[in-house]
Tab-separated table of C-alpha atoms in Angstrom:
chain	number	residue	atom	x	y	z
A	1	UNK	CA	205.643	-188.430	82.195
A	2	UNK	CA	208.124	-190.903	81.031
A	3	UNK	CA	211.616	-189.174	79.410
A	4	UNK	CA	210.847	-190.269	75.743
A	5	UNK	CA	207.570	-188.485	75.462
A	6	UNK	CA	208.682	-185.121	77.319
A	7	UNK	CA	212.050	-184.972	74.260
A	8	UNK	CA	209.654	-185.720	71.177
A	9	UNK	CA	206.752	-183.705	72.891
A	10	UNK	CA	208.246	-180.392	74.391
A	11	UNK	CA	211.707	-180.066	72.832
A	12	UNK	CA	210.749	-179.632	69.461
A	13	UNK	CA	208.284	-177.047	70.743
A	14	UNK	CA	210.779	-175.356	73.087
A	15	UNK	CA	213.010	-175.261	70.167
A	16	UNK	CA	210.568	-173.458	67.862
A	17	UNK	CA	209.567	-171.225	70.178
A	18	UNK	CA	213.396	-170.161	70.770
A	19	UNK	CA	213.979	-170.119	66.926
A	20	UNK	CA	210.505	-167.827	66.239
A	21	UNK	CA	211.681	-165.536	69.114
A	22	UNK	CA	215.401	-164.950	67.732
A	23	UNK	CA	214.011	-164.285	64.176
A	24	UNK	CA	211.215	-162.396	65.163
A	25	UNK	CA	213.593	-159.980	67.084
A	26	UNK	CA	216.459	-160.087	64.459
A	27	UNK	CA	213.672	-159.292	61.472
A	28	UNK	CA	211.902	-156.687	64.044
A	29	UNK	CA	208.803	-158.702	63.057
A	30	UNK	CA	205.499	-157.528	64.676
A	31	UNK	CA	204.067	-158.799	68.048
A	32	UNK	CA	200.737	-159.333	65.952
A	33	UNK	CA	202.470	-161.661	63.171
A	34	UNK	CA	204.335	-163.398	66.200
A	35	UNK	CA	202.029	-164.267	68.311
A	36	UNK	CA	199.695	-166.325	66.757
A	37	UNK	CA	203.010	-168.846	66.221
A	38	UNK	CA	203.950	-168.940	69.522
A	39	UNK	CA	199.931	-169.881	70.091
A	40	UNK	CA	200.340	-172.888	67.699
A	41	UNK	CA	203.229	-174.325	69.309
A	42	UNK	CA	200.119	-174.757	72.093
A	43	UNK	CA	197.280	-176.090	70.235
A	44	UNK	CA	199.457	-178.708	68.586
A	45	UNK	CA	200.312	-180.490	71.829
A	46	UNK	CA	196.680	-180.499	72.744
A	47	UNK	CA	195.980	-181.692	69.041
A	48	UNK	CA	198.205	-184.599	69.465
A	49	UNK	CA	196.819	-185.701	72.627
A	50	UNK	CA	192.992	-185.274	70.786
A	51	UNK	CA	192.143	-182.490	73.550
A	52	UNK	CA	189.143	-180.501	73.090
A	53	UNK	CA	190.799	-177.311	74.061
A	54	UNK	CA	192.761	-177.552	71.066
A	55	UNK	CA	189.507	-176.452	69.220
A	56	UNK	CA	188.672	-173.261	71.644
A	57	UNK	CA	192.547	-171.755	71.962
A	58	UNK	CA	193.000	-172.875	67.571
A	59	UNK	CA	189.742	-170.762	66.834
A	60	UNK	CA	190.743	-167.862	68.839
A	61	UNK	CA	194.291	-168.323	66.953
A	62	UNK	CA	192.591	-168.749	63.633
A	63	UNK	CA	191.158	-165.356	63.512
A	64	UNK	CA	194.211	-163.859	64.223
A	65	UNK	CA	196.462	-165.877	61.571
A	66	UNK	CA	193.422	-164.905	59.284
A	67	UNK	CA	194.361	-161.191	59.754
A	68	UNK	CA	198.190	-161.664	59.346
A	69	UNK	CA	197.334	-163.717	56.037
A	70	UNK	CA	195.471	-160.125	54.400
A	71	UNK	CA	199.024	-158.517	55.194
A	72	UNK	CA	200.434	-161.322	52.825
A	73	UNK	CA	197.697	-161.496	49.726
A	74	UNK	CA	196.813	-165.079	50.694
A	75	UNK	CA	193.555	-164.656	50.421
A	76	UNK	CA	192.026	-168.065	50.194
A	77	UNK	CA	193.673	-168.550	53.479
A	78	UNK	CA	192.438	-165.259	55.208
A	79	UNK	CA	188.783	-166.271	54.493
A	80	UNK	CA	189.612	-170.478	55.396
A	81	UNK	CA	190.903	-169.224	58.803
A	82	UNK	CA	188.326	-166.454	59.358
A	83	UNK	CA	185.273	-167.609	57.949
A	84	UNK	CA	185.873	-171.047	58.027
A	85	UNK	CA	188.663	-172.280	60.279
A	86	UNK	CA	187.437	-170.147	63.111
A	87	UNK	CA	184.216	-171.163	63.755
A	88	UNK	CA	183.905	-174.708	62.793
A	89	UNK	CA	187.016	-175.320	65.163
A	90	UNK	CA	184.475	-173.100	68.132
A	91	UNK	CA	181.806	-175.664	67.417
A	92	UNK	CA	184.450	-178.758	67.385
A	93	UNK	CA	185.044	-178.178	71.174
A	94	UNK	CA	181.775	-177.966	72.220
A	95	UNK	CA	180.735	-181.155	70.041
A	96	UNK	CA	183.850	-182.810	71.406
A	97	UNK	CA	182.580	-182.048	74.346
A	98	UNK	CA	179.534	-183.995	74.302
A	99	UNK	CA	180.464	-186.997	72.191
A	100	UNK	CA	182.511	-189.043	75.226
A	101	UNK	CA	182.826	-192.543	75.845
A	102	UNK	CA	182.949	-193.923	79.229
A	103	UNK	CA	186.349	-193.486	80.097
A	104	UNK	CA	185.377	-189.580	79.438
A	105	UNK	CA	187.525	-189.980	76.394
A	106	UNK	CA	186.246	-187.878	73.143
A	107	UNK	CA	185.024	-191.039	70.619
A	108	UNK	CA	186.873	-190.733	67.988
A	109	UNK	CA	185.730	-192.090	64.003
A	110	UNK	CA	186.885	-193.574	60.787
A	111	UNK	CA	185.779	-192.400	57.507
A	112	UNK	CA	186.462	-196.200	55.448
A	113	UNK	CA	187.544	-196.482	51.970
A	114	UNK	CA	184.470	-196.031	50.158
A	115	UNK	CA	183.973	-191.922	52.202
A	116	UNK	CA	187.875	-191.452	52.235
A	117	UNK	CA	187.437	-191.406	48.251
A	118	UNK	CA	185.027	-189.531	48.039
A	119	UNK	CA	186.638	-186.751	50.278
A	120	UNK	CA	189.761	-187.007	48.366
A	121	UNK	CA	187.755	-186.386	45.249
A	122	UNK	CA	185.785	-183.357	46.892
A	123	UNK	CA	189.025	-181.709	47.615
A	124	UNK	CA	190.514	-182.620	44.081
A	125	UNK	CA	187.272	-180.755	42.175
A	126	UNK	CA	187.138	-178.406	44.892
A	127	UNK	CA	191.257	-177.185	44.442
A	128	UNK	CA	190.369	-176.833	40.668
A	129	UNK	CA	187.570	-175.077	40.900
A	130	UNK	CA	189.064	-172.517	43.285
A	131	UNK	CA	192.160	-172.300	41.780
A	132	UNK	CA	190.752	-172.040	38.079
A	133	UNK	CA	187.450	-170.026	39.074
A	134	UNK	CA	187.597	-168.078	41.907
A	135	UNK	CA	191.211	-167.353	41.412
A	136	UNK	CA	190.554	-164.957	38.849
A	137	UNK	CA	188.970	-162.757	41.787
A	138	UNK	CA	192.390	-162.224	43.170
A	139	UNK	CA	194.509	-161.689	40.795
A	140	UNK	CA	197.098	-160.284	43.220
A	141	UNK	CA	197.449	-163.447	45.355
A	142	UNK	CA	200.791	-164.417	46.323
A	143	UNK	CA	201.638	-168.379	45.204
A	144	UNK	CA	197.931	-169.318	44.718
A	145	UNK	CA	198.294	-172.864	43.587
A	146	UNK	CA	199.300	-173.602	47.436
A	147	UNK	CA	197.375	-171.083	48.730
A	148	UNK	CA	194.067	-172.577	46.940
A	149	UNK	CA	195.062	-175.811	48.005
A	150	UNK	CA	195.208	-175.319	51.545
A	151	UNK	CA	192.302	-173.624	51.517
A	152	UNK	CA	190.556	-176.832	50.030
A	153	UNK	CA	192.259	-179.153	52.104
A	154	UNK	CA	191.752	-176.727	55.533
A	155	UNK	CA	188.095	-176.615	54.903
A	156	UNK	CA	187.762	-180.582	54.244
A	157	UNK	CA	190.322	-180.784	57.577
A	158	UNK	CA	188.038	-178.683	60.092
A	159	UNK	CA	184.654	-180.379	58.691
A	160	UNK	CA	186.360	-183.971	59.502
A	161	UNK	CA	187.940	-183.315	62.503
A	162	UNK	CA	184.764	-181.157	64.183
A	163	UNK	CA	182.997	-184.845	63.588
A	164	UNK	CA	186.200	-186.327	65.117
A	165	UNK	CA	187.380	-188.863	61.963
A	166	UNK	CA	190.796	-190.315	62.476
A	167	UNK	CA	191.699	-188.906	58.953
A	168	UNK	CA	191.425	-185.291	59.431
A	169	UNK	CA	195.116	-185.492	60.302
A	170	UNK	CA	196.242	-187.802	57.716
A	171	UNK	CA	195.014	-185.537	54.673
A	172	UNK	CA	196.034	-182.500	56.763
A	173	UNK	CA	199.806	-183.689	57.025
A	174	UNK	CA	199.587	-183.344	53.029
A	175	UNK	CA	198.616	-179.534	53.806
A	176	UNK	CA	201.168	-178.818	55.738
A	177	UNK	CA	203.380	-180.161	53.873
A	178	UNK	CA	202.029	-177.764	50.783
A	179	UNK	CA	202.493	-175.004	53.344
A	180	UNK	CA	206.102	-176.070	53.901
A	181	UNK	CA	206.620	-175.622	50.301
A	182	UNK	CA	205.068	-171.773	49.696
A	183	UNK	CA	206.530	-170.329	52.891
A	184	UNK	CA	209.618	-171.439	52.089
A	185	UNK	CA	209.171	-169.845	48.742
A	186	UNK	CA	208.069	-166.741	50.317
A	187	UNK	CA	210.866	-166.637	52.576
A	188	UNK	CA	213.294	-167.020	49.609
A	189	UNK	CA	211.811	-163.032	48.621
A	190	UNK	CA	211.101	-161.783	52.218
A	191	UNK	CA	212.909	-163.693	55.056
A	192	UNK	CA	211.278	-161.853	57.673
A	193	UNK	CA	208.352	-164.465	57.310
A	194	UNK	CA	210.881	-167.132	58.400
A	195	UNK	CA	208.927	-167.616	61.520
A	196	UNK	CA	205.809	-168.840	59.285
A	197	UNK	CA	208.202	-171.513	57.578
A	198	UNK	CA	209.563	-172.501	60.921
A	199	UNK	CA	206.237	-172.706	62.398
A	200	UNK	CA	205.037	-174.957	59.153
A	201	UNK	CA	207.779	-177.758	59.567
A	202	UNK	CA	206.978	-177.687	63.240
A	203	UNK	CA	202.711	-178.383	62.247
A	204	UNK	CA	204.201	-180.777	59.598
A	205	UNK	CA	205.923	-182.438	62.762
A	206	UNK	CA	203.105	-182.591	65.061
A	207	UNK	CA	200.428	-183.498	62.842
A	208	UNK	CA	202.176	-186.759	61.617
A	209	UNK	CA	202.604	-187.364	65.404
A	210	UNK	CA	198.576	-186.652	65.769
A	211	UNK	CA	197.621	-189.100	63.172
A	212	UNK	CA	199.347	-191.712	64.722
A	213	UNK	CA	198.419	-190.755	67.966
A	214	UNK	CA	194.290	-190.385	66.978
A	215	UNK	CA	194.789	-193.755	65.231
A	216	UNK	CA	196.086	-195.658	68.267
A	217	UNK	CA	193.318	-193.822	70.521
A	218	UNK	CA	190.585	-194.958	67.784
A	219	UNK	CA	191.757	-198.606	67.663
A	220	UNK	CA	192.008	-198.859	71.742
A	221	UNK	CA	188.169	-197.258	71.577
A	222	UNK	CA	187.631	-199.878	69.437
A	223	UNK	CA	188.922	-202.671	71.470
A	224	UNK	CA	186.790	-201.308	74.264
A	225	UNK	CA	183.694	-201.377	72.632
A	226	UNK	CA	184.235	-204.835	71.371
């Protein structure tokens, strides 16, 4: 493994997982509201490199992160990762286990313009309905304009990438991004959920690196099928 890709791939994550181990002891945070951050720092090296096993271990991790976000009052999240998250990323690994090109390379997809708009406009109506709808079911939900909104946008994300288009990690950078945000606001009232805003930037990080990365596999496919 050449020298470049071992400093972008594995220091960033060594360095998170040394940051969300310091805070975790210094805010006496929980082994259960730890662990499923150390998990991620996993499943987003296998994302990046479009690995099926990111699916199986990020399902596993889902229903965990689901339980830790009940603690918090995000509810919109809790159900995403437990009812949704969860088992659509279970049935991603098995489907990207079947749909392989020669090489034994998962094919990847491309939505094109005229689908990408019309996902973009699902998760626009879909945010507004949730937020100004269902919202007024929990009226005790912490930040729910972000929490709504990645509960859209995780939904659209799992249902794109379980059919393996390129774009599932373009519109999910603008998630994580929205996650960046509302931890860090959370973390501004309680900062012993710094390890959540540590382990946002990091997913910001490494899903910008897996949309390039599924983009360059998808155009090489591509080039191989010509």
């Amino acid at each position: 493994m050449k020298p470049k890709k071992i400093f972008i791939d594995y220091v960033p994550m060594a360095l998170a997982a040394v940051l969300i181990i310091i805070f975790a002891f210094i805010k006496e945070q929980s082994f259960f509201k730890t662990l499923p951050t150390l998990v991620t720092l996993i499943v987003q090296i296998l994302l990046v490199r479009a690995n099926r096993y990111a699916f199986l271990l990020g399902g596993v991790n889902s229903a965990i992160y689901g339980a830790v976000y009940l603690t918090e009052g995000l509810y919109f999240s809790a159900v995403s990762a437990l009812a949704i998250s969860a088992p659509i990323q279970i049935y991603s690994f098995f489907n990207w286990s079947r749909k392989k090109n020669a090489s034994g390379d998962t094919r990847l997809k491309t939505l094109g313009i005229k689908r990408l708009c019309f996902v973009i406009g699902v998760i626009l109506s879909g945010w507004a309905l949730c937020y100004f709808g269902l919202a007024v079911f929990f009226r005790t939900a912490t930040y729910p304009v972000f929490d709504t909104l990645q509960f859209t946008i995780g939904v659209v994300v799992s249902f794109l990438a379980a059919f393996r288009y390129v774009e599932s990690q373009h519109i999910n950078i603008v998630n994580c991004a929205s996650a960046v945000t509302m931890w860090t606001l959370i973390c501004v009232g309680n900062p012993s959920n710094i390890n959540y805003l540590i382990i946002s930037c990091y997913n910001l990080f490494m899903v910008a690196k897996a949309a390039v990365s599924w983009t360059r596999k998808y155009k090489v496919q591509k080039c191989e099928n010509v």
